[in-house]
Short mmCIF file of C-alpha atoms in Angstrom, two decimals:
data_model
loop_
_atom_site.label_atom_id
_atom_site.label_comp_id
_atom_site.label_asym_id
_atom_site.label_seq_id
_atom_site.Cartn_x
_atom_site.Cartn_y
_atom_site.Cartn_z
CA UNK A 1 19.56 -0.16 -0.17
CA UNK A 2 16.08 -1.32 -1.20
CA UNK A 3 12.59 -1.23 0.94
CA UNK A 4 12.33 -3.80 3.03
CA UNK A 5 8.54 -4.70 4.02
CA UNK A 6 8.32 -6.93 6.60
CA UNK A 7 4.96 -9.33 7.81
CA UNK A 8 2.43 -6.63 9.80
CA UNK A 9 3.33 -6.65 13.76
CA UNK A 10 1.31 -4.85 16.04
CA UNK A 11 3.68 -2.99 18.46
CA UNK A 12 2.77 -2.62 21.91
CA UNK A 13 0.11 0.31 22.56
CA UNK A 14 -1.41 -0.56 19.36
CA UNK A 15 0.99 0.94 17.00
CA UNK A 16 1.08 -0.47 13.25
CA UNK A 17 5.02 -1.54 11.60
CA UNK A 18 5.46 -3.27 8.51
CA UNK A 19 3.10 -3.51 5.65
CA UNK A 20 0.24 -1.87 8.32
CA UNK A 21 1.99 1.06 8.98
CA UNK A 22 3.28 1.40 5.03
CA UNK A 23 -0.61 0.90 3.94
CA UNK A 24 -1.35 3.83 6.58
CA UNK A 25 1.53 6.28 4.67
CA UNK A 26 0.18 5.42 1.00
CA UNK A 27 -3.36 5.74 1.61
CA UNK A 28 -3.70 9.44 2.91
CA UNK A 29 -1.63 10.26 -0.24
CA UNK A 30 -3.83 9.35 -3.09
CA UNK A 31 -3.08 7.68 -6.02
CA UNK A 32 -3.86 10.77 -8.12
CA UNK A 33 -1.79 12.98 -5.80
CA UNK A 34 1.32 12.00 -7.51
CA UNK A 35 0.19 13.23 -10.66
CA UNK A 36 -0.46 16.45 -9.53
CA UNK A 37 2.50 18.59 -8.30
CA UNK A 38 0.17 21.48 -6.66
CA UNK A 39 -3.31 21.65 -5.60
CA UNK A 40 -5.67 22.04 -8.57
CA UNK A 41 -6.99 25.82 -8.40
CA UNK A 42 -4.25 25.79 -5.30
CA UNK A 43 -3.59 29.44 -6.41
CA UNK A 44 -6.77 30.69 -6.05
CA UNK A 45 -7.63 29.97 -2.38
CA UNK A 46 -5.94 32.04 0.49
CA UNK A 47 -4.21 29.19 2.79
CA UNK A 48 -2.50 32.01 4.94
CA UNK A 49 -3.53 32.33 8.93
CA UNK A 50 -2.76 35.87 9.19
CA UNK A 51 -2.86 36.36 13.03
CA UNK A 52 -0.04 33.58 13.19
CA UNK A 53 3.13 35.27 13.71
CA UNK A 54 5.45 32.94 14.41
CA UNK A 55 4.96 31.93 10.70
CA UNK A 56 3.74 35.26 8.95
CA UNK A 57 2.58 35.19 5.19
CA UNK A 58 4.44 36.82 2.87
CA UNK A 59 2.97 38.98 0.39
CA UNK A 60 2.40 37.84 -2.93
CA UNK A 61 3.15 33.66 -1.64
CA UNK A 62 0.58 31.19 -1.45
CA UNK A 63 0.80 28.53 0.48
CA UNK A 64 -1.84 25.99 -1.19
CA UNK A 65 -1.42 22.14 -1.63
CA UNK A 66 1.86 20.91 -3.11
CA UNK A 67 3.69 17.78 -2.88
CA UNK A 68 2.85 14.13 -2.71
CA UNK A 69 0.75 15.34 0.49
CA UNK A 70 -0.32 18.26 -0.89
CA UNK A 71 1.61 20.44 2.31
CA UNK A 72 -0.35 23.37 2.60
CA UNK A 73 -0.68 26.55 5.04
CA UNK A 74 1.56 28.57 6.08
CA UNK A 75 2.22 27.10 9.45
CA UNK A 76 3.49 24.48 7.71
CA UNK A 77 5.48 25.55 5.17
CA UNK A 78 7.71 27.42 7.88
CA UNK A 79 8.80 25.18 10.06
CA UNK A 80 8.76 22.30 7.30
CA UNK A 81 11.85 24.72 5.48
CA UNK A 82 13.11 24.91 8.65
CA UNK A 83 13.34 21.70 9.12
CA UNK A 84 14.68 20.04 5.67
CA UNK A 85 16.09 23.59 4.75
CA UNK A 86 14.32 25.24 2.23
CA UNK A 87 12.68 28.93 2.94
CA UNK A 88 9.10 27.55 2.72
CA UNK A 89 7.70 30.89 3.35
CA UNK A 90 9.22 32.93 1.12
CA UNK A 91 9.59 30.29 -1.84
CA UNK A 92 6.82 27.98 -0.87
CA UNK A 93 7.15 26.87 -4.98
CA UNK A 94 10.22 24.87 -3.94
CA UNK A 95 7.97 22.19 -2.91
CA UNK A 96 6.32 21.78 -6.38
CA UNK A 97 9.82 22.00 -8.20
CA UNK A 98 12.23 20.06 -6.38
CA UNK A 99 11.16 16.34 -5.89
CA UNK A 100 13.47 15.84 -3.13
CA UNK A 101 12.31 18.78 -1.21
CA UNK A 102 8.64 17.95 -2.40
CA UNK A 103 8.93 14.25 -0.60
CA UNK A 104 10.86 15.36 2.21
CA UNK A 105 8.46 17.91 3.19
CA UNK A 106 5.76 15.13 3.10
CA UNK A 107 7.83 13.11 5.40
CA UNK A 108 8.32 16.37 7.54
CA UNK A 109 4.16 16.14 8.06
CA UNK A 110 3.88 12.59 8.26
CA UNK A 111 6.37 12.64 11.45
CA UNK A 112 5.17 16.26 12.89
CA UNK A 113 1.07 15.82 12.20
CA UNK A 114 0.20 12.27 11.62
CA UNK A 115 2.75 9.63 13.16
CA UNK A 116 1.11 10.25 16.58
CA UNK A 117 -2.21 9.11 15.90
CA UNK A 118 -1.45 5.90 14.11
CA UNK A 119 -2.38 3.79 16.51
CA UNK A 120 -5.80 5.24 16.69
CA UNK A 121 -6.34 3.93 13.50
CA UNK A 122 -6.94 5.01 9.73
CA UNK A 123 -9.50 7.05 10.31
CA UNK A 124 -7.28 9.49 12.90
CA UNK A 125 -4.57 9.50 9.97
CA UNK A 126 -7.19 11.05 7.64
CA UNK A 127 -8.41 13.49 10.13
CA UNK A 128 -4.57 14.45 10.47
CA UNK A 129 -4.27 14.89 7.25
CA UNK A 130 -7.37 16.08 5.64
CA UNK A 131 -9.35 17.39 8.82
CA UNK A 132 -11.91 19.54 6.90
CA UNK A 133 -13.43 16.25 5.06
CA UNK A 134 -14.44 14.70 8.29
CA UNK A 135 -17.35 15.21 9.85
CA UNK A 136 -19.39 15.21 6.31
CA UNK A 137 -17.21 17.65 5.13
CA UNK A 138 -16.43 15.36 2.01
CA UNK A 139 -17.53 12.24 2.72
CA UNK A 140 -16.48 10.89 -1.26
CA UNK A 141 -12.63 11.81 -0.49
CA UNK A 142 -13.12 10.20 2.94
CA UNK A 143 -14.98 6.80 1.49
CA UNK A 144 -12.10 7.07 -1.88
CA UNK A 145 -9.65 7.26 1.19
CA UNK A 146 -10.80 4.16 3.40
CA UNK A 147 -11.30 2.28 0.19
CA UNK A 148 -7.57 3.25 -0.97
CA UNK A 149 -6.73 1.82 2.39
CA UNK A 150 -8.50 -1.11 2.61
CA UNK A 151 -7.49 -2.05 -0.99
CA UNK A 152 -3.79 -1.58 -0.33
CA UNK A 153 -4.10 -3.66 3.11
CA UNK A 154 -5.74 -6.57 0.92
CA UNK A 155 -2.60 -6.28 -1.20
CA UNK A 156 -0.14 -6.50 1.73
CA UNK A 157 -2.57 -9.79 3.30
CA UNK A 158 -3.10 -7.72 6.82
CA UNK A 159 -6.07 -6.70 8.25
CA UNK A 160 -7.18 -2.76 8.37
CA UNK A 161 -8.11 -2.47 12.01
CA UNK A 162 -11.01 -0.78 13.41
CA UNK A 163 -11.32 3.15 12.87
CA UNK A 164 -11.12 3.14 9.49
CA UNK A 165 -13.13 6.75 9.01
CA UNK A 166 -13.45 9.90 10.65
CA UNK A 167 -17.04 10.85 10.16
CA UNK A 168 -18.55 10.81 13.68
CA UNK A 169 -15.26 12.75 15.01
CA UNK A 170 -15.33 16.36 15.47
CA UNK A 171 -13.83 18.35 12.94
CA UNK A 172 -11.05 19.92 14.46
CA UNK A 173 -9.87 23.67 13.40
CA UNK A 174 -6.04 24.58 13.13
#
């Protein structure tokens, strides 16, 4: 069964389908995200909230950017193995070295973080997503983002709605 992209329709409340809502999943993950399997110096930065217990670090696991959404943190990895049935917290790697797992747990945060806020347009999607480049907090990754966006739109013949950025929006924390 192939992928079947249908003419852009605006569900009621606002919410993308078709080639909208397909240009809104390709653009957060960047072109260049597919050639890298885990976050570039991913290693070296501490992505564990220790006070969350639900979700607790393990010792010696890092839970940096991997994936074709670079899934990250680890109150995501958790309940993303949870979900597709991996142990994210204790082999977190699994996303890097399994492509199925790797996609599916990029699916897993498109659904859980980002589906939501679709309607709200691109710009909500990147904040989703990327929360910490709002704001000014990279405003290249946020302009390569919209431009991604934009450009994939064009491709598809629909129109990229209002909202395309997140810089006025307050940066939220997790």
């Amino acid at each position: 069964m192939g992928l079947s992209v249908k003419p852009a329709v605006v569900a009621p409340g606002g919410t993308p389908s078709g080639k909208s809502l397909l240009s809104l999943l390709m653009s957060p993950m960047r072109p260049d995200y597919f050639c890298y399997i885990e976050e570039i110096d991913g290693a070296s930065k501490n992505y564990c909230q220790e006070e969350n217990t639900q979700y607790p670090c393990v010792p010696g696991e890092g839970y940096y950017g991997r994936g074709p959404i670079q899934l990250s943190w680890n109150y995501n990895y958790g309940p993303a193995g949870q979900s597709i049935g991996f142990d994210g917290l204790n082999n977190p790697e699994t996303v890097a070295n399994d492509a199925v797992v790797s996609f599916k747990t990029a699916f897993w945060f498109w659904m859980n973080n980002v589906h939501s806020v679709i309607g709200q347009g691109f710009g909500a999607t990147i904040r989703a997503i990327n929360g910490g480049e709002c704001g000014g907090g990279n405003t290249p990754a946020v302009n390569a983002r919209v431009g991604y966006f934009k450009d994939y739109c064009s491709q598809f013949g629909v129109s990229p709605g209002d909202n395309l950025s997140c810089y006025a929006k307050k940066i939220f924390s997790i």
